[in-house]
mmCIF file of C-alpha atoms and ligand atoms in Angstrom:
data_model
loop_
_atom_site.group_PDB
_atom_site.id
_atom_site.type_symbol
_atom_site.label_atom_id
_atom_site.label_comp_id
_atom_site.label_asym_id
_atom_site.label_seq_id
_atom_site.Cartn_x
_atom_site.Cartn_y
_atom_site.Cartn_z
ATOM 1 C CA UNK A 1 -2.554 16.376 -6.714
ATOM 2 C CA UNK A 2 1.291 14.078 -5.897
ATOM 3 C CA UNK A 3 4.480 14.565 -7.246
ATOM 4 C CA UNK A 4 7.377 13.409 -5.971
ATOM 5 C CA UNK A 5 10.290 14.129 -8.119
ATOM 6 C CA UNK A 6 13.768 12.291 -7.786
ATOM 7 C CA UNK A 7 13.188 11.626 -4.488
ATOM 8 C CA UNK A 8 16.048 10.641 -2.074
ATOM 9 C CA UNK A 9 16.097 10.632 1.996
ATOM 10 C CA UNK A 10 19.047 9.217 3.625
ATOM 11 C CA UNK A 11 18.958 7.590 7.082
ATOM 12 C CA UNK A 12 23.363 8.726 7.191
ATOM 13 C CA UNK A 13 24.822 5.977 4.803
ATOM 14 C CA UNK A 14 21.397 3.694 4.189
ATOM 15 C CA UNK A 15 19.065 5.615 0.820
ATOM 16 C CA UNK A 16 15.565 3.867 2.912
ATOM 17 C CA UNK A 17 14.112 5.905 -0.462
ATOM 18 C CA UNK A 18 16.354 6.404 -3.455
ATOM 19 C CA UNK A 19 15.361 8.348 -7.009
ATOM 20 C CA UNK A 20 12.073 7.984 -6.743
ATOM 21 C CA UNK A 21 9.588 9.662 -9.346
ATOM 22 C CA UNK A 22 6.247 9.396 -9.210
ATOM 23 C CA UNK A 23 2.834 10.689 -10.338
ATOM 24 C CA UNK A 24 -0.601 11.053 -8.651
ATOM 25 C CA UNK A 25 -4.264 12.162 -10.279
ATOM 26 C CA UNK A 26 -6.715 13.765 -8.374
ATOM 27 C CA UNK A 27 -9.440 10.787 -8.086
ATOM 28 C CA UNK A 28 -6.536 8.161 -8.257
ATOM 29 C CA UNK A 29 -6.589 5.425 -5.061
ATOM 30 C CA UNK A 30 -2.253 4.303 -5.649
ATOM 31 C CA UNK A 31 -1.416 1.608 -3.976
ATOM 32 C CA UNK A 32 1.796 1.094 -2.495
ATOM 33 C CA UNK A 33 3.176 -2.290 -1.875
ATOM 34 C CA UNK A 34 6.923 -3.755 -0.783
ATOM 35 C CA UNK A 35 8.093 -5.864 2.311
ATOM 36 C CA UNK A 36 9.040 -4.070 5.686
ATOM 37 C CA UNK A 37 12.862 -2.405 4.888
ATOM 38 C CA UNK A 38 12.200 -0.792 1.350
ATOM 39 C CA UNK A 39 10.356 2.725 2.368
ATOM 40 C CA UNK A 40 6.845 3.286 2.738
ATOM 41 C CA UNK A 41 6.989 4.741 5.830
ATOM 42 C CA UNK A 42 9.523 6.837 4.687
ATOM 43 C CA UNK A 43 8.123 8.084 1.306
ATOM 44 C CA UNK A 44 4.666 9.316 2.902
ATOM 45 C CA UNK A 45 6.197 11.088 6.283
ATOM 46 C CA UNK A 46 7.972 12.715 3.712
ATOM 47 C CA UNK A 47 4.573 13.411 1.412
ATOM 48 C CA UNK A 48 2.908 14.207 4.438
ATOM 49 C CA UNK A 49 5.973 16.942 5.556
ATOM 50 C CA UNK A 50 6.620 15.548 8.372
ATOM 51 C CA UNK A 51 10.138 14.474 6.914
ATOM 52 C CA UNK A 52 12.160 16.322 4.636
ATOM 53 C CA UNK A 53 13.636 14.169 1.451
ATOM 54 C CA UNK A 54 17.444 14.292 1.770
ATOM 55 C CA UNK A 55 17.084 15.839 -2.226
ATOM 56 C CA UNK A 56 14.283 15.736 -4.471
ATOM 57 C CA UNK A 57 11.256 17.616 -4.816
ATOM 58 C CA UNK A 58 7.981 16.873 -3.141
ATOM 59 C CA UNK A 59 4.605 18.540 -3.982
ATOM 60 C CA UNK A 60 1.748 18.028 -2.950
ATOM 61 C CA UNK A 61 -2.442 19.490 -4.411
ATOM 62 C CA UNK A 62 0.029 21.927 -6.181
ATOM 63 C CA UNK A 63 2.031 23.050 -2.643
ATOM 64 C CA UNK A 64 5.368 22.115 -2.155
ATOM 65 C CA UNK A 65 5.163 20.179 1.007
ATOM 66 C CA UNK A 66 9.101 22.388 2.850
ATOM 67 C CA UNK A 67 7.651 25.667 1.875
ATOM 68 C CA UNK A 68 4.328 26.120 2.584
ATOM 69 C CA UNK A 69 3.953 22.839 5.103
ATOM 70 C CA UNK A 70 1.225 24.560 6.947
ATOM 71 C CA UNK A 71 -0.852 25.127 4.023
ATOM 72 C CA UNK A 72 -0.582 21.909 2.482
ATOM 73 C CA UNK A 73 -1.518 19.997 6.257
ATOM 74 C CA UNK A 74 -4.650 21.200 5.774
ATOM 75 C CA UNK A 75 -5.136 19.794 2.690
ATOM 76 C CA UNK A 76 -4.226 16.314 3.414
ATOM 77 C CA UNK A 77 -5.035 13.728 6.027
ATOM 78 C CA UNK A 78 -2.265 11.480 7.115
ATOM 79 C CA UNK A 79 -2.641 8.490 9.007
ATOM 80 C CA UNK A 80 -0.059 7.039 10.416
ATOM 81 C CA UNK A 81 1.088 2.810 10.114
ATOM 82 C CA UNK A 82 0.215 3.491 14.993
ATOM 83 C CA UNK A 83 -2.997 6.000 14.382
ATOM 84 C CA UNK A 84 -3.180 7.794 18.348
ATOM 85 C CA UNK A 85 -6.445 7.180 19.108
ATOM 86 C CA UNK A 86 -7.524 7.465 23.289
ATOM 87 C CA UNK A 87 -8.656 3.750 24.697
ATOM 88 C CA UNK A 88 -10.272 5.393 27.680
ATOM 89 C CA UNK A 89 -11.678 8.127 24.966
ATOM 90 C CA UNK A 90 -15.134 7.450 23.530
ATOM 91 C CA UNK A 91 -15.642 7.196 19.737
ATOM 92 C CA UNK A 92 -16.844 10.612 19.403
ATOM 93 C CA UNK A 93 -14.019 11.488 21.864
ATOM 94 C CA UNK A 94 -11.801 10.085 20.511
ATOM 95 C CA UNK A 95 -13.277 12.716 16.880
ATOM 96 C CA UNK A 96 -13.659 15.551 19.173
ATOM 97 C CA UNK A 97 -10.539 15.300 20.231
ATOM 98 C CA UNK A 98 -9.246 15.166 16.765
ATOM 99 C CA UNK A 99 -12.036 17.941 15.919
ATOM 100 C CA UNK A 100 -10.357 20.542 18.083
ATOM 101 C CA UNK A 101 -6.863 19.910 17.199
ATOM 102 C CA UNK A 102 -7.792 20.842 14.171
ATOM 103 C CA UNK A 103 -9.775 24.326 14.466
ATOM 104 C CA UNK A 104 -13.100 22.406 13.114
ATOM 105 C CA UNK A 105 -15.922 24.238 14.296
ATOM 106 C CA UNK A 106 -18.457 23.092 16.284
ATOM 107 C CA UNK A 107 -21.380 23.451 14.037
ATOM 108 C CA UNK A 108 -19.709 22.108 11.245
ATOM 109 C CA UNK A 109 -17.498 18.980 14.127
ATOM 110 C CA UNK A 110 -21.178 17.197 14.639
ATOM 111 C CA UNK A 111 -22.315 17.601 11.177
ATOM 112 C CA UNK A 112 -19.257 15.279 9.558
ATOM 113 C CA UNK A 113 -19.113 13.774 12.240
ATOM 114 C CA UNK A 114 -22.912 12.186 12.227
ATOM 115 C CA UNK A 115 -21.973 12.073 8.654
ATOM 116 C CA UNK A 116 -18.454 9.555 9.002
ATOM 117 C CA UNK A 117 -20.334 7.465 11.648
ATOM 118 C CA UNK A 118 -22.906 6.629 9.661
ATOM 119 C CA UNK A 119 -20.965 5.907 6.331
ATOM 120 C CA UNK A 120 -18.453 3.443 8.820
ATOM 121 C CA UNK A 121 -21.360 2.024 10.555
ATOM 122 C CA UNK A 122 -19.791 3.129 13.685
ATOM 123 C CA UNK A 123 -23.768 5.681 15.444
ATOM 124 C CA UNK A 124 -23.845 2.345 16.850
ATOM 125 C CA UNK A 125 -19.979 2.135 19.063
ATOM 126 C CA UNK A 126 -20.336 6.193 19.013
ATOM 127 C CA UNK A 127 -20.202 5.903 23.117
ATOM 128 C CA UNK A 128 -18.003 3.123 23.374
ATOM 129 C CA UNK A 129 -14.121 3.074 24.017
ATOM 130 C CA UNK A 130 -11.720 3.170 22.094
ATOM 131 C CA UNK A 131 -9.678 0.077 23.419
ATOM 132 C CA UNK A 132 -12.811 -2.399 23.150
ATOM 133 C CA UNK A 133 -13.215 -1.854 19.580
ATOM 134 C CA UNK A 134 -12.268 -4.648 16.740
ATOM 135 C CA UNK A 135 -9.185 -3.826 15.024
ATOM 136 C CA UNK A 136 -11.150 -3.261 12.220
ATOM 137 C CA UNK A 137 -13.515 -0.068 14.294
ATOM 138 C CA UNK A 138 -10.592 1.382 15.548
ATOM 139 C CA UNK A 139 -9.793 1.961 12.230
ATOM 140 C CA UNK A 140 -12.265 2.849 11.273
ATOM 141 C CA UNK A 141 -11.970 5.390 13.801
ATOM 142 C CA UNK A 142 -8.285 6.788 12.950
ATOM 143 C CA UNK A 143 -10.006 7.046 9.319
ATOM 144 C CA UNK A 144 -13.373 8.954 10.924
ATOM 145 C CA UNK A 145 -10.281 11.263 12.840
ATOM 146 C CA UNK A 146 -7.902 11.686 9.687
ATOM 147 C CA UNK A 147 -10.712 13.004 7.500
ATOM 148 C CA UNK A 148 -12.446 16.223 9.830
ATOM 149 C CA UNK A 149 -10.461 18.300 8.449
ATOM 150 C CA UNK A 150 -11.823 17.178 5.215
ATOM 151 C CA UNK A 151 -8.673 16.579 3.155
ATOM 152 C CA UNK A 152 -7.945 16.413 -0.393
ATOM 153 C CA UNK A 153 -4.945 14.082 0.035
ATOM 154 C CA UNK A 154 -4.847 11.297 1.554
ATOM 155 C CA UNK A 155 -2.393 9.037 3.413
ATOM 156 C CA UNK A 156 -2.502 6.014 4.503
ATOM 157 C CA UNK A 157 0.171 3.800 5.787
ATOM 158 C CA UNK A 158 -1.172 0.290 5.906
ATOM 159 C CA UNK A 159 -4.563 0.617 8.014
ATOM 160 C CA UNK A 160 -5.740 -2.490 7.176
ATOM 161 C CA UNK A 161 -3.430 -4.192 9.337
ATOM 162 C CA UNK A 162 -3.955 -7.068 11.336
ATOM 163 C CA UNK A 163 -7.392 -6.426 10.472
ATOM 164 C CA UNK A 164 -9.919 -9.187 9.199
ATOM 165 C CA UNK A 165 -10.644 -10.284 5.830
ATOM 166 C CA UNK A 166 -14.824 -8.690 6.655
ATOM 167 C CA UNK A 167 -13.365 -5.256 8.214
ATOM 168 C CA UNK A 168 -11.182 -5.223 5.441
ATOM 169 C CA UNK A 169 -13.583 -4.843 2.615
ATOM 170 C CA UNK A 170 -15.509 -3.072 5.160
ATOM 171 C CA UNK A 171 -12.532 -0.172 5.447
ATOM 172 C CA UNK A 172 -12.068 -0.645 1.168
ATOM 173 C CA UNK A 173 -15.639 0.632 0.781
ATOM 174 C CA UNK A 174 -14.685 3.460 2.546
ATOM 175 C CA UNK A 175 -11.875 3.926 0.484
ATOM 176 C CA UNK A 176 -13.853 3.814 -2.833
ATOM 177 C CA UNK A 177 -16.441 6.334 -1.534
ATOM 178 C CA UNK A 178 -13.953 9.233 -1.233
ATOM 179 C CA UNK A 179 -12.218 8.165 -4.508
ATOM 180 C CA UNK A 180 -15.072 8.756 -5.914
ATOM 181 C CA UNK A 181 -16.168 11.961 -4.874
ATOM 182 C CA UNK A 182 -12.656 13.569 -5.804
ATOM 183 C CA UNK A 183 -10.244 12.411 -2.966
ATOM 184 C CA UNK A 184 -6.552 11.267 -4.048
ATOM 185 C CA UNK A 185 -5.224 8.658 -1.688
ATOM 186 C CA UNK A 186 -1.635 6.810 -1.164
ATOM 187 C CA UNK A 187 -2.172 3.821 0.958
ATOM 188 C CA UNK A 188 0.272 1.439 1.305
ATOM 189 C CA UNK A 189 -0.341 -2.248 2.018
ATOM 190 C CA UNK A 190 1.381 -5.387 2.425
ATOM 191 C CA UNK A 191 -1.835 -7.708 1.321
ATOM 192 C CA UNK A 192 -1.726 -8.014 -2.077
ATOM 193 C CA UNK A 193 -6.018 -8.790 -2.217
ATOM 194 C CA UNK A 194 -6.143 -4.537 -2.012
ATOM 195 C CA UNK A 195 -3.088 -3.405 -4.009
ATOM 196 C CA UNK A 196 -5.135 -5.506 -7.245
ATOM 197 C CA UNK A 197 -8.265 -3.330 -5.241
ATOM 198 C CA UNK A 198 -6.083 -0.233 -6.271
ATOM 199 C CA UNK A 199 -5.928 1.918 -10.160
ATOM 200 C CA UNK A 200 -2.708 1.863 -9.876
ATOM 201 C CA UNK A 201 0.114 0.022 -7.584
ATOM 202 C CA UNK A 202 4.022 0.566 -6.855
ATOM 203 C CA UNK A 203 6.277 -1.632 -5.600
ATOM 204 C CA UNK A 204 8.766 -0.694 -3.642
ATOM 205 C CA UNK A 205 11.802 -2.362 -2.493
ATOM 206 C CA UNK A 206 15.083 -1.299 -0.837
ATOM 207 C CA UNK A 207 13.918 1.579 -1.541
ATOM 208 C CA UNK A 208 13.486 1.887 -4.330
ATOM 209 C CA UNK A 209 10.109 1.984 -7.063
ATOM 210 C CA UNK A 210 10.797 -0.483 -9.487
ATOM 211 C CA UNK A 211 7.688 -1.476 -10.886
ATOM 212 C CA UNK A 212 4.584 0.649 -11.792
ATOM 213 C CA UNK A 213 1.363 0.458 -13.365
ATOM 214 C CA UNK A 214 -1.978 -0.906 -13.047
ATOM 215 C CA UNK A 215 -2.657 -4.206 -11.573
ATOM 216 C CA UNK A 216 -4.191 -5.639 -15.523
ATOM 217 C CA UNK A 217 -0.723 -4.087 -17.273
ATOM 218 C CA UNK A 218 1.443 -5.931 -14.816
ATOM 219 C CA UNK A 219 -0.151 -9.021 -15.081
ATOM 220 C CA UNK A 220 -0.614 -9.035 -18.558
ATOM 221 C CA UNK A 221 3.052 -8.101 -18.606
ATOM 222 C CA UNK A 222 4.666 -10.616 -16.255
ATOM 223 C CA UNK A 223 2.151 -13.733 -18.222
ATOM 224 C CA UNK A 224 4.730 -14.589 -20.462
ATOM 225 C CA UNK A 225 7.615 -15.429 -17.398
ATOM 226 C CA UNK A 226 5.195 -17.186 -14.733
ATOM 227 C CA UNK A 227 4.336 -21.103 -14.726
ATOM 228 C CA UNK A 228 3.001 -24.358 -12.788
ATOM 229 C CA UNK A 229 4.471 -27.726 -13.069
ATOM 230 C CA UNK A 230 3.419 -30.605 -11.593
ATOM 231 C CA UNK A 231 4.731 -33.042 -9.875
ATOM 232 C CA UNK A 232 4.046 -36.186 -7.926
ATOM 233 C CA UNK A 233 7.146 -35.029 -6.123
ATOM 234 C CA UNK A 234 6.901 -31.132 -5.423
ATOM 235 C CA UNK A 235 10.645 -31.051 -3.598
ATOM 236 C CA UNK A 236 12.510 -32.399 -5.597
ATOM 237 C CA UNK A 237 10.951 -30.441 -9.417
ATOM 238 C CA UNK A 238 11.684 -27.126 -7.535
ATOM 239 C CA UNK A 239 15.625 -28.484 -6.281
ATOM 240 C CA UNK A 240 15.651 -29.259 -9.944
ATOM 241 C CA UNK A 241 14.396 -26.110 -11.750
ATOM 242 C CA UNK A 242 16.060 -23.639 -9.112
ATOM 243 C CA UNK A 243 19.274 -25.844 -10.645
ATOM 244 C CA UNK A 244 17.806 -24.479 -13.744
ATOM 245 C CA UNK A 245 19.043 -21.799 -15.754
ATOM 246 C CA UNK A 246 16.962 -18.850 -16.141
ATOM 247 C CA UNK A 247 14.045 -20.081 -13.174
ATOM 248 C CA UNK A 248 13.767 -16.886 -10.323
ATOM 249 C CA UNK A 249 11.696 -19.263 -7.966
ATOM 250 C CA UNK A 250 10.144 -21.429 -8.171
ATOM 251 C CA UNK A 251 7.073 -21.149 -4.879
ATOM 252 C CA UNK A 252 5.366 -23.965 -3.776
ATOM 253 C CA UNK A 253 1.149 -23.161 -4.142
ATOM 254 C CA UNK A 254 -1.046 -26.221 -3.448
ATOM 255 C CA UNK A 255 -0.790 -29.439 -5.087
ATOM 256 C CA UNK A 256 2.189 -28.042 -7.268
ATOM 257 C CA UNK A 257 4.893 -25.285 -8.137
ATOM 258 C CA UNK A 258 4.746 -21.674 -9.841
ATOM 259 C CA UNK A 259 7.533 -20.471 -12.008
ATOM 260 C CA UNK A 260 9.279 -17.976 -12.230
ATOM 261 C CA UNK A 261 11.338 -16.985 -15.495
ATOM 262 C CA UNK A 262 14.112 -14.540 -16.155
ATOM 263 C CA UNK A 263 12.682 -12.095 -19.004
ATOM 264 C CA UNK A 264 13.987 -14.471 -22.503
ATOM 265 C CA UNK A 265 14.740 -17.446 -20.337
ATOM 266 C CA UNK A 266 12.885 -20.347 -23.061
ATOM 267 C CA UNK A 267 10.926 -22.976 -21.182
ATOM 268 C CA UNK A 268 11.478 -25.562 -23.256
ATOM 269 C CA UNK A 269 15.307 -24.909 -22.151
ATOM 270 C CA UNK A 270 14.245 -24.459 -18.608
ATOM 271 C CA UNK A 271 12.341 -27.858 -18.821
ATOM 272 C CA UNK A 272 15.121 -30.010 -20.366
ATOM 273 C CA UNK A 273 17.226 -28.784 -17.920
ATOM 274 C CA UNK A 274 15.229 -29.161 -14.934
ATOM 275 C CA UNK A 275 15.523 -32.961 -16.339
ATOM 276 C CA UNK A 276 11.461 -34.157 -17.588
ATOM 277 C CA UNK A 277 9.572 -30.893 -15.164
ATOM 278 C CA UNK A 278 6.260 -30.040 -17.722
ATOM 279 C CA UNK A 279 5.793 -26.567 -17.006
ATOM 280 C CA UNK A 280 2.433 -24.839 -18.456
ATOM 281 C CA UNK A 281 1.110 -20.864 -18.474
ATOM 282 C CA UNK A 282 0.022 -19.422 -15.807
ATOM 283 C CA UNK A 283 -2.486 -16.606 -15.356
ATOM 284 C CA UNK A 284 -0.972 -14.728 -12.648
ATOM 285 C CA UNK A 285 -1.949 -13.151 -10.236
ATOM 286 C CA UNK A 286 -0.297 -10.241 -7.900
ATOM 287 C CA UNK A 287 1.608 -11.676 -6.058
ATOM 288 C CA UNK A 288 2.711 -13.721 -8.763
ATOM 289 C CA UNK A 289 4.085 -11.073 -10.436
ATOM 290 C CA UNK A 290 5.688 -9.178 -6.936
ATOM 291 C CA UNK A 291 7.720 -12.393 -5.885
ATOM 292 C CA UNK A 292 8.675 -12.354 -9.966
ATOM 293 C CA UNK A 293 10.192 -9.207 -9.953
ATOM 294 C CA UNK A 294 11.522 -8.885 -6.649
ATOM 295 C CA UNK A 295 13.587 -11.412 -6.991
ATOM 296 C CA UNK A 296 14.222 -10.484 -11.112
ATOM 297 C CA UNK A 297 15.655 -7.054 -9.142
ATOM 298 C CA UNK A 298 17.541 -9.589 -6.717
ATOM 299 C CA UNK A 299 19.245 -10.842 -9.288
ATOM 300 C CA UNK A 300 19.930 -7.732 -11.168
ATOM 301 C CA UNK A 301 21.227 -6.794 -7.679
ATOM 302 C CA UNK A 302 23.329 -9.463 -7.030
ATOM 303 C CA UNK A 303 24.837 -9.250 -10.723
HETATM 304 N N1 ADP B 1 13.769 7.401 11.667
HETATM 305 C C1 ADP B 1 14.748 6.940 10.965
HETATM 306 N N2 ADP B 1 16.678 6.476 11.453
HETATM 307 C C2 ADP B 1 16.894 5.227 10.611
HETATM 308 N N3 ADP B 1 16.845 4.600 9.561
HETATM 309 C C3 ADP B 1 15.092 4.526 9.386
HETATM 310 C C4 ADP B 1 14.505 5.809 9.475
HETATM 311 N N4 ADP B 1 13.245 5.247 9.723
HETATM 312 C C5 ADP B 1 13.528 4.624 8.828
HETATM 313 N N5 ADP B 1 14.436 4.068 8.226
HETATM 314 C C6 ADP B 1 15.283 3.028 7.720
HETATM 315 O O1 ADP B 1 14.801 2.982 6.667
HETATM 316 C C7 ADP B 1 14.425 1.871 5.805
HETATM 317 C C8 ADP B 1 12.657 2.163 4.869
HETATM 318 O O2 ADP B 1 12.412 1.801 6.733
HETATM 319 P P1 ADP B 1 10.569 2.324 5.799
HETATM 320 O O3 ADP B 1 10.447 3.340 5.185
HETATM 321 O O4 ADP B 1 10.064 2.402 7.601
HETATM 322 O O5 ADP B 1 10.299 0.846 5.412
HETATM 323 P P2 ADP B 1 8.431 0.283 5.079
HETATM 324 O O6 ADP B 1 7.589 1.195 5.849
HETATM 325 O O7 ADP B 1 8.066 -0.288 3.937
HETATM 326 O O8 ADP B 1 8.542 -0.880 6.047
HETATM 327 C C9 ADP B 1 14.442 0.488 6.941
HETATM 328 O O9 ADP B 1 15.531 0.331 6.608
HETATM 329 C C10 ADP B 1 14.487 1.803 8.081
HETATM 330 O O10 ADP B 1 15.180 0.780 9.298
HETATM 331 MG MG1 MG B 2 6.242 1.137 6.742
#
């Protein structure tokens, strides 16, 4: 449903996205994760037809986005990082506005609005002005407005940014339901617990996708370089570890350190070089995976 083939986007000299290749199947929830400035929004905007790639091909639902923009727009929903809601209009009025914008027939519209309000449990709030909604409810309203024309492919740019954890979980329940009905979803997020919920995640850094796989596969692939170090003096242990060859990073986590080694580095060598620090195997979370991968990438770029 989504195909990026060697896509590069430059802004002047800056390569916001560099040689990105990716395929996403129907019904998949794919997460784009990466620090600010990684190129997530630029990627989503190219997919939504709001920005041309400098090089490469962008296809959505079997159509080349640049050549079939109108047909593509009918089949996709794009929820921008700052989605435009009208604060003085109610929930219902905002949805009416967006259905007019998409030229949706009144009978279809009324049916869809009722269905979405029910699905998002927003029916009791339908007469409330958007400005008076909580962050989570605002995002649900933006999502509903994006769904009114029944898109097959959904692009969501950090849809839960700043939303409390319970409401984020709510939001994800809705995404699962949509994917189960066959919708293809590409969502960017800065939250790693959300990345964990995706079928696959792509980690972007400085315009490049540095890894792409299921959360479980990423974790098992990195398990051999993630360790736990305990010490009475964490600051000193950290300083020693960072000075040892083969150590990418040592991050305080509670009363211990999470330590990430370079590929091929031997744990005993690091323990010796760090002067009596003991490393124990760590079952990595996605957060560990991402820090290790980004540090590895930074190290390669610097070399
Ligand atoms: N319209 C633009 N003009 C110039 N630079 C841009 C533009 N849009 C994005 N960039 C730059 O491209 C890089 C990637 O940005 P973006 O795609 O917004 O990253 P992310 O969404 O991952 O934070 C950043 O360095 C950003 O400043
Ligand atoms: Mg962004």
